[in-house]
Amino acid sequence: MSRRQILTASAGAAAAIGAAGIPVLATGAPALAAPGGGNGPLRVEPLIPAGNRGIILYSVRDRITAAPDDSGVPYGFERVLARLAEIGYKEVEFAGYTQNTSILGRQITPAEIRKILDDNGLVANGTHTTINAASFNEQLDIAGTLGMKHIGTGGDPSGSSYKSDWDAAADLWNELGRTARGRGIKLYTHNHDSAYGFLLDVGPLDANGRPTRSTGQRKLEYFFTKTEPEYVFFEMDIYWAYVARFKHHTYTDSRGAARESLFDPILTVAPRTERFPLFHAKDGDKAPSAGDGYNMVPLGEGDINFQQFFEVIGRQDYHHANWEHDGAPGGAGNPGQSINFADISYRNMSELTIYRR
């Protein structure tokens, strides 16, 4: 199947049913009655509910931080958020709270950003900010002002490959997660591919007494087991998870033998789907010769099967999908590129459908 066919597989099925002379009604309406009515009508519905379609503002960071210009492209929070709402997005994930000071003659405040959200019918579903004990309460205050139900970071809880460091990170995150829960907010961490690399957790030891080989346990999956499910949550970056599948499939066991272990992003989420309230819906073209195995593209123009991913993990009403493209900004030569990519990606996200009885 082509990439476009994969993206719109369910929509294509609806067209086929219609071509056969069987009426397919609007989204959410009965499409096909089961024989005898035993299982109720078949309905076509959005795979990602409209209210759960979001964007991380890092994707349009060039326009959030831009000074007023004559390009005709929105700049600053007020104009960019209004445009994103026009496109159809209902949620945004923050990646900083600042814009160019020339817009207001000073820096914008979180309370002013909240008013812009409210005026445009937008909800802040999370943020990538610094998570540490020293500034956590301050970050929770900002999250509260913006109305967030989730607070997180774009980095890993630990940059180490050693179990002891992940144990220490788990202790801290359990404590911070408990504090966040007391404020009605879920604490989450976001992955890059290295988070799903292998722990070094068995000998022989190096000169510093550190293990040099692995049992095959992946770092973030170990972190799942050490953190409390009611306090610590996760945002899977789907693109980087598939990069991890490409890059991290071999480890050296305690005997020095190379072992194969295939990483499956779907099967990582499905058994613990409620620990993943947020996702980065980021697409990529397969590029086996590239170091990551993929090149980023707007959602729906790549090879990642989002239809399969979101269908299999279930709980579509619970999950929030934030579109992201790290390289969306087009620079001075194409200042409208990131907004254009946001438009394309929203339309493709909204075309993902599912059939239910």
CSV table of C-alpha atoms in Angstrom, one decimal:
chain,number,residue,atom,x,y,z
A,1,MET,CA,0.0,0.0,0.0
A,2,SER,CA,1.1,3.6,-0.6
A,3,ARG,CA,1.7,5.9,2.3
A,4,ARG,CA,-1.5,7.8,1.6
A,5,GLN,CA,-3.5,4.5,1.4
A,6,ILE,CA,-2.2,3.4,4.8
A,7,LEU,CA,-3.2,6.7,6.3
A,8,THR,CA,-6.7,6.6,4.9
A,9,ALA,CA,-7.3,2.9,5.0
A,10,SER,CA,-10.5,3.2,7.0
A,11,ALA,CA,-11.8,6.0,4.9
A,12,GLY,CA,-11.1,3.9,1.8
A,13,ALA,CA,-13.1,1.1,3.3
A,14,ALA,CA,-16.0,3.4,3.7
A,15,ALA,CA,-15.8,4.4,0.1
A,16,ALA,CA,-15.8,0.8,-1.0
A,17,ILE,CA,-18.9,0.1,1.1
A,18,GLY,CA,-20.6,3.1,-0.6
A,19,ALA,CA,-19.6,2.0,-4.0
A,20,ALA,CA,-21.2,-1.4,-3.3
A,21,GLY,CA,-24.5,0.4,-2.9
A,22,ILE,CA,-24.6,0.3,0.9
A,23,PRO,CA,-25.2,3.7,2.5
A,24,VAL,CA,-22.3,5.1,4.6
A,25,LEU,CA,-23.5,8.0,6.6
A,26,ALA,CA,-21.7,10.9,8.3
A,27,THR,CA,-19.1,10.4,11.0
A,28,GLY,CA,-20.7,9.1,14.1
A,29,ALA,CA,-23.9,8.0,12.3
A,30,PRO,CA,-24.9,4.4,11.7
A,31,ALA,CA,-23.2,3.0,8.6
A,32,LEU,CA,-24.1,-0.6,8.3
A,33,ALA,CA,-26.5,-2.7,10.4
A,34,ALA,CA,-25.3,-6.0,11.7
A,35,PRO,CA,-27.3,-9.1,10.4
A,36,GLY,CA,-30.3,-9.4,12.7
A,37,GLY,CA,-29.1,-6.3,14.5
A,38,GLY,CA,-27.3,-8.6,17.1
A,39,ASN,CA,-24.2,-6.4,17.5
A,40,GLY,CA,-25.8,-3.0,16.8
A,41,PRO,CA,-24.9,-0.7,13.9
A,42,LEU,CA,-21.5,-0.2,12.5
A,43,ARG,CA,-20.3,3.4,12.8
A,44,VAL,CA,-17.4,5.3,11.4
A,45,GLU,CA,-15.7,7.7,13.9
A,46,PRO,CA,-12.5,9.7,14.1
A,47,LEU,CA,-9.6,7.6,15.3
A,48,ILE,CA,-8.3,10.6,17.2
A,49,PRO,CA,-11.2,12.6,18.6
A,50,ALA,CA,-11.3,16.3,17.4
A,51,GLY,CA,-10.8,17.6,21.0
A,52,ASN,CA,-7.6,15.5,21.4
A,53,ARG,CA,-5.8,16.7,18.3
A,54,GLY,CA,-2.9,18.9,19.3
A,55,ILE,CA,0.4,20.4,18.3
A,56,ILE,CA,3.6,21.0,20.3
A,57,LEU,CA,4.5,24.6,19.7
A,58,TYR,CA,8.2,23.6,19.2
A,59,SER,CA,7.0,22.8,15.6
A,60,VAL,CA,6.2,26.5,15.0
A,61,ARG,CA,8.8,27.9,17.3
A,62,ASP,CA,10.1,30.1,14.5
A,63,ARG,CA,6.8,32.0,14.3
A,64,ILE,CA,6.2,32.1,18.0
A,65,THR,CA,9.5,33.8,18.5
A,66,ALA,CA,9.5,35.9,15.4
A,67,ALA,CA,9.5,39.7,15.5
A,68,PRO,CA,6.8,41.6,13.6
A,69,ASP,CA,7.5,41.4,9.9
A,70,ASP,CA,5.8,41.9,6.6
A,71,SER,CA,5.8,38.3,5.4
A,72,GLY,CA,2.1,37.9,6.0
A,73,VAL,CA,2.8,34.9,8.2
A,74,PRO,CA,1.5,35.0,11.9
A,75,TYR,CA,4.0,35.8,14.6
A,76,GLY,CA,3.9,35.7,18.4
A,77,PHE,CA,1.5,33.8,20.6
A,78,GLU,CA,-1.7,35.8,19.8
A,79,ARG,CA,-1.5,35.4,16.0
A,80,VAL,CA,0.0,31.9,15.8
A,81,LEU,CA,-2.4,30.4,18.3
A,82,ALA,CA,-5.3,32.0,16.4
A,83,ARG,CA,-4.1,30.5,13.2
A,84,LEU,CA,-3.7,27.0,14.7
A,85,ALA,CA,-7.2,27.2,16.0
A,86,GLU,CA,-8.4,28.2,12.5
A,87,ILE,CA,-6.7,25.1,11.2
A,88,GLY,CA,-8.7,23.0,13.6
A,89,TYR,CA,-6.3,22.2,16.5
A,90,LYS,CA,-8.0,22.1,19.9
A,91,GLU,CA,-4.9,21.5,22.1
A,92,VAL,CA,-1.4,22.8,22.3
A,93,GLU,CA,1.7,21.6,24.1
A,94,PHE,CA,4.1,24.3,25.2
A,95,ALA,CA,7.9,24.4,24.5
A,96,GLY,CA,8.6,27.6,26.3
A,97,TYR,CA,6.6,30.6,27.4
A,98,THR,CA,8.4,33.5,25.7
A,99,GLN,CA,8.0,35.5,22.5
A,100,ASN,CA,9.8,38.4,20.9
A,101,THR,CA,9.7,41.3,23.3
A,102,SER,CA,9.2,43.8,20.5
A,103,ILE,CA,5.6,42.6,20.2
A,104,LEU,CA,4.5,44.0,23.6
A,105,GLY,CA,7.5,46.0,24.5
A,106,ARG,CA,8.1,43.4,27.2
A,107,GLN,CA,7.8,39.7,27.7
A,108,ILE,CA,4.3,38.1,27.7
A,109,THR,CA,3.1,36.6,30.9
A,110,PRO,CA,1.5,33.1,31.5
A,111,ALA,CA,-1.8,34.8,32.4
A,112,GLU,CA,-1.8,36.6,29.1
A,113,ILE,CA,-1.1,33.4,27.2
A,114,ARG,CA,-4.0,31.8,29.1
A,115,LYS,CA,-6.3,34.5,27.8
A,116,ILE,CA,-5.2,33.9,24.3
A,117,LEU,CA,-5.9,30.2,24.7
A,118,ASP,CA,-9.3,30.8,26.1
A,119,ASP,CA,-10.2,33.4,23.4
A,120,ASN,CA,-9.4,30.8,20.7
A,121,GLY,CA,-11.0,27.8,22.3
A,122,LEU,CA,-7.6,26.1,22.9
A,123,VAL,CA,-6.5,23.9,25.8
A,124,ALA,CA,-2.9,23.5,27.0
A,125,ASN,CA,-2.5,19.7,27.3
A,126,GLY,CA,1.2,19.8,28.5
A,127,THR,CA,4.6,21.3,28.3
A,128,HIS,CA,8.2,20.5,27.8
A,129,THR,CA,10.0,22.3,30.6
A,130,THR,CA,12.8,21.6,33.0
A,131,ILE,CA,11.9,19.0,35.6
A,132,ASN,CA,13.9,19.1,38.8
A,133,ALA,CA,13.3,19.5,42.5
A,134,ALA,CA,14.5,23.1,42.8
A,135,SER,CA,12.0,24.6,40.3
A,136,PHE,CA,9.2,22.1,40.2
A,137,ASN,CA,6.7,24.1,42.3
A,138,GLU,CA,7.3,27.2,40.1
A,139,GLN,CA,6.6,25.1,37.0
A,140,LEU,CA,3.5,23.7,38.6
A,141,ASP,CA,2.3,27.3,39.2
A,142,ILE,CA,2.7,28.1,35.5
A,143,ALA,CA,1.0,24.9,34.5
A,144,GLY,CA,-1.9,25.8,36.8
A,145,THR,CA,-2.2,29.3,35.3
A,146,LEU,CA,-2.3,27.8,31.8
A,147,GLY,CA,-4.9,25.1,32.8
A,148,MET,CA,-2.6,22.1,32.1
A,149,LYS,CA,-3.5,18.6,33.3
A,150,HIS,CA,0.0,17.3,32.4
A,151,ILE,CA,3.5,18.6,32.9
A,152,GLY,CA,6.6,17.1,31.4
A,153,THR,CA,10.0,17.4,29.8
A,154,GLY,CA,11.5,16.7,26.4
A,155,GLY,CA,14.5,14.9,27.9
A,156,ASP,CA,15.0,11.6,29.6
A,157,PRO,CA,14.9,11.1,33.4
A,158,SER,CA,18.5,10.0,33.1
A,159,GLY,CA,21.1,10.2,30.3
A,160,SER,CA,22.9,7.2,31.8
A,161,SER,CA,22.9,3.5,30.7
A,162,TYR,CA,23.3,2.2,34.3
A,163,LYS,CA,20.5,0.8,36.4
A,164,SER,CA,21.6,2.6,39.5
A,165,ASP,CA,21.2,6.0,37.8
A,166,TRP,CA,17.7,5.1,36.6
A,167,ASP,CA,16.9,3.9,40.1
A,168,ALA,CA,17.8,7.3,41.5
A,169,ALA,CA,15.8,9.0,38.8
A,170,ALA,CA,12.8,6.9,39.6
A,171,ASP,CA,13.0,7.9,43.3
A,172,LEU,CA,13.0,11.6,42.3
A,173,TRP,CA,10.2,11.2,39.7
A,174,ASN,CA,8.0,9.3,42.2
A,175,GLU,CA,8.4,12.2,44.6
A,176,LEU,CA,7.7,14.9,42.0
A,177,GLY,CA,4.9,12.9,40.6
A,178,ARG,CA,3.2,12.7,44.0
A,179,THR,CA,3.6,16.5,44.3
A,180,ALA,CA,2.0,17.0,40.9
A,181,ARG,CA,-0.9,14.7,41.6
A,182,GLY,CA,-1.6,16.8,44.7
A,183,ARG,CA,-2.2,19.7,42.3
A,184,GLY,CA,-4.3,17.7,39.9
A,185,ILE,CA,-1.6,17.4,37.3
A,186,LYS,CA,0.1,14.3,35.8
A,187,LEU,CA,3.9,14.3,35.4
A,188,TYR,CA,5.3,12.8,32.2
A,189,THR,CA,8.6,12.2,30.4
A,190,HIS,CA,9.1,12.2,26.6
A,191,ASN,CA,11.4,9.8,24.8
A,192,HIS,CA,14.0,10.1,22.1
A,193,ASP,CA,15.4,6.9,20.6
A,194,SER,CA,18.2,6.4,23.2
A,195,ALA,CA,15.6,6.0,26.0
A,196,TYR,CA,14.7,2.6,24.4
A,197,GLY,CA,18.4,1.5,24.2
A,198,PHE,CA,19.6,-1.2,26.5
A,199,LEU,CA,20.7,-0.9,30.1
A,200,LEU,CA,24.2,-1.9,31.0
A,201,ASP,CA,23.3,-4.1,34.0
A,202,VAL,CA,25.6,-7.2,34.1
A,203,GLY,CA,29.3,-7.8,34.3
A,204,PRO,CA,32.1,-8.0,33.6
A,205,LEU,CA,32.7,-4.7,35.4
A,206,ASP,CA,34.9,-1.8,34.1
A,207,ALA,CA,37.7,-0.1,36.1
A,208,ASN,CA,35.1,2.0,37.9
A,209,GLY,CA,33.0,-1.0,38.9
A,210,ARG,CA,30.3,-0.4,36.3
A,211,PRO,CA,28.7,-3.2,34.3
A,212,THR,CA,29.6,-3.4,30.6
A,213,ARG,CA,27.0,-5.8,29.3
A,214,SER,CA,23.2,-6.2,29.3
A,215,THR,CA,20.4,-8.5,30.2
A,216,GLY,CA,18.4,-7.0,27.3
A,217,GLN,CA,16.3,-4.7,29.5
A,218,ARG,CA,15.6,-1.4,27.9
A,219,LYS,CA,16.2,1.8,29.9
A,220,LEU,CA,12.8,3.4,29.8
A,221,GLU,CA,11.0,0.1,30.1
A,222,TYR,CA,13.0,-0.5,33.3
A,223,PHE,CA,11.9,2.9,34.5
A,224,PHE,CA,8.2,1.8,34.0
A,225,THR,CA,8.8,-0.8,36.6
A,226,LYS,CA,10.5,1.5,39.1
A,227,THR,CA,8.0,4.3,39.0
A,228,GLU,CA,4.5,4.4,40.5
A,229,PRO,CA,1.8,4.2,37.9
A,230,GLU,CA,-0.4,6.8,39.7
A,231,TYR,CA,2.5,9.3,39.8
A,232,VAL,CA,4.6,9.0,36.7
A,233,PHE,CA,3.3,9.0,33.1
A,234,PHE,CA,4.8,9.0,29.6
A,235,GLU,CA,4.5,10.7,26.3
A,236,MET,CA,5.7,8.4,23.5
A,237,ASP,CA,7.3,10.2,20.6
A,238,ILE,CA,6.2,7.7,17.9
A,239,TYR,CA,8.8,8.8,15.4
A,240,TRP,CA,11.7,8.3,17.8
A,241,ALA,CA,10.2,5.0,19.0
A,242,TYR,CA,10.4,3.7,15.4
A,243,VAL,CA,14.0,5.1,15.2
A,244,ALA,CA,14.7,3.0,18.3
A,245,ARG,CA,13.3,0.0,16.6
A,246,PHE,CA,15.7,0.6,13.7
A,247,LYS,CA,18.8,1.4,15.8
A,248,HIS,CA,18.5,-0.5,19.1
A,249,HIS,CA,18.0,-4.2,18.2
A,250,THR,CA,21.3,-5.8,19.3
A,251,TYR,CA,22.9,-6.0,22.8
A,252,THR,CA,25.9,-7.9,24.2
A,253,ASP,CA,24.9,-10.4,26.9
A,254,SER,CA,26.8,-11.4,30.0
A,255,ARG,CA,28.8,-14.0,28.1
A,256,GLY,CA,29.8,-11.5,25.4
A,257,ALA,CA,27.5,-12.8,22.8
A,258,ALA,CA,25.4,-10.6,20.5
A,259,ARG,CA,21.7,-10.9,21.0
A,260,GLU,CA,18.8,-9.7,18.8
A,261,SER,CA,15.8,-8.1,20.5
A,262,LEU,CA,13.2,-6.3,18.3
A,263,PHE,CA,11.6,-3.3,19.8
A,264,ASP,CA,7.9,-2.8,19.1
A,265,PRO,CA,6.4,0.6,20.0
A,266,ILE,CA,2.8,-0.6,19.9
A,267,LEU,CA,3.5,-3.5,22.2
A,268,THR,CA,5.3,-1.2,24.6
A,269,VAL,CA,2.2,1.0,25.0
A,270,ALA,CA,-0.7,-1.5,24.7
A,271,PRO,CA,-0.1,-3.3,28.0
A,272,ARG,CA,0.0,0.0,29.9
A,273,THR,CA,-1.9,2.3,27.7
A,274,GLU,CA,-3.2,4.6,30.5
A,275,ARG,CA,0.4,5.5,31.4
A,276,PHE,CA,0.6,7.2,28.0
A,277,PRO,CA,-1.9,10.1,28.1
A,278,LEU,CA,0.2,12.0,25.4
A,279,PHE,CA,1.9,11.2,22.2
A,280,HIS,CA,3.9,13.0,19.6
A,281,ALA,CA,2.4,12.1,16.3
A,282,LYS,CA,5.5,12.6,14.2
A,283,ASP,CA,6.0,11.0,10.8
A,284,GLY,CA,9.0,9.9,8.9
A,285,ASP,CA,10.0,8.5,5.5
A,286,LYS,CA,12.0,5.3,5.8
A,287,ALA,CA,15.6,5.9,4.9
A,288,PRO,CA,17.7,2.8,5.8
A,289,SER,CA,20.9,4.5,4.7
A,290,ALA,CA,20.3,7.4,7.2
A,291,GLY,CA,21.7,7.1,10.7
A,292,ASP,CA,18.2,7.1,12.2
A,293,GLY,CA,16.5,5.0,9.6
A,294,TYR,CA,13.9,7.7,8.9
A,295,ASN,CA,13.7,11.3,7.7
A,296,MET,CA,11.0,13.5,9.3
A,297,VAL,CA,8.1,14.7,7.1
A,298,PRO,CA,4.6,16.2,7.8
A,299,LEU,CA,2.2,13.7,9.3
A,300,GLY,CA,0.6,11.5,6.7
A,301,GLU,CA,3.4,11.9,4.2
A,302,GLY,CA,5.7,9.3,5.7
A,303,ASP,CA,5.8,5.6,6.3
A,304,ILE,CA,4.7,5.3,10.0
A,305,ASN,CA,1.3,3.5,10.2
A,306,PHE,CA,-0.6,5.8,12.6
A,307,GLN,CA,-3.8,4.0,11.8
A,308,GLN,CA,-2.5,0.7,13.1
A,309,PHE,CA,-0.8,2.4,16.1
A,310,PHE,CA,-3.7,4.2,17.5
A,311,GLU,CA,-6.2,1.5,16.8
A,312,VAL,CA,-4.2,-1.2,18.6
A,313,ILE,CA,-3.3,0.8,21.7
A,314,GLY,CA,-7.0,1.5,22.4
A,315,ARG,CA,-8.6,4.2,24.6
A,316,GLN,CA,-8.7,6.7,21.8
A,317,ASP,CA,-10.8,9.1,24.0
A,318,TYR,CA,-8.0,9.1,26.7
A,319,HIS,CA,-5.0,9.8,24.4
A,320,HIS,CA,-3.9,13.2,23.2
A,321,ALA,CA,-1.9,13.3,19.9
A,322,ASN,CA,0.4,16.3,19.5
A,323,TRP,CA,1.8,16.8,16.0
A,324,GLU,CA,5.5,17.6,15.8
A,325,HIS,CA,8.2,18.1,13.2
A,326,ASP,CA,11.5,19.1,14.6
A,327,GLY,CA,12.6,20.7,11.3
A,328,ALA,CA,9.3,22.4,10.3
A,329,PRO,CA,10.7,26.0,10.3
A,330,GLY,CA,11.6,27.1,6.8
A,331,GLY,CA,13.8,30.0,7.7
A,332,ALA,CA,13.9,33.3,5.9
A,333,GLY,CA,13.5,31.6,2.6
A,334,ASN,CA,10.1,30.1,3.5
A,335,PRO,CA,8.8,31.7,6.7
A,336,GLY,CA,5.4,30.1,6.3
A,337,GLN,CA,6.6,26.5,6.1
A,338,SER,CA,6.0,25.5,9.7
A,339,ILE,CA,2.4,26.8,9.6
A,340,ASN,CA,1.9,25.0,6.3
A,341,PHE,CA,3.2,21.7,7.7
A,342,ALA,CA,0.9,22.2,10.7
A,343,ASP,CA,-2.1,22.6,8.3
A,344,ILE,CA,-1.2,19.5,6.2
A,345,SER,CA,-0.6,17.4,9.4
A,346,TYR,CA,-3.9,18.4,11.0
A,347,ARG,CA,-5.9,17.5,7.9
A,348,ASN,CA,-4.2,14.1,7.7
A,349,MET,CA,-4.6,13.5,11.4
A,350,SER,CA,-8.3,14.3,11.1
A,351,GLU,CA,-8.7,11.8,8.2
A,352,LEU,CA,-7.8,8.8,10.4
A,353,THR,CA,-11.0,6.9,11.1
A,354,ILE,CA,-12.1,3.8,13.0
A,355,TYR,CA,-15.2,1.6,12.7
A,356,ARG,CA,-17.2,0.7,15.9
A,357,ARG,CA,-20.4,-1.1,16.7
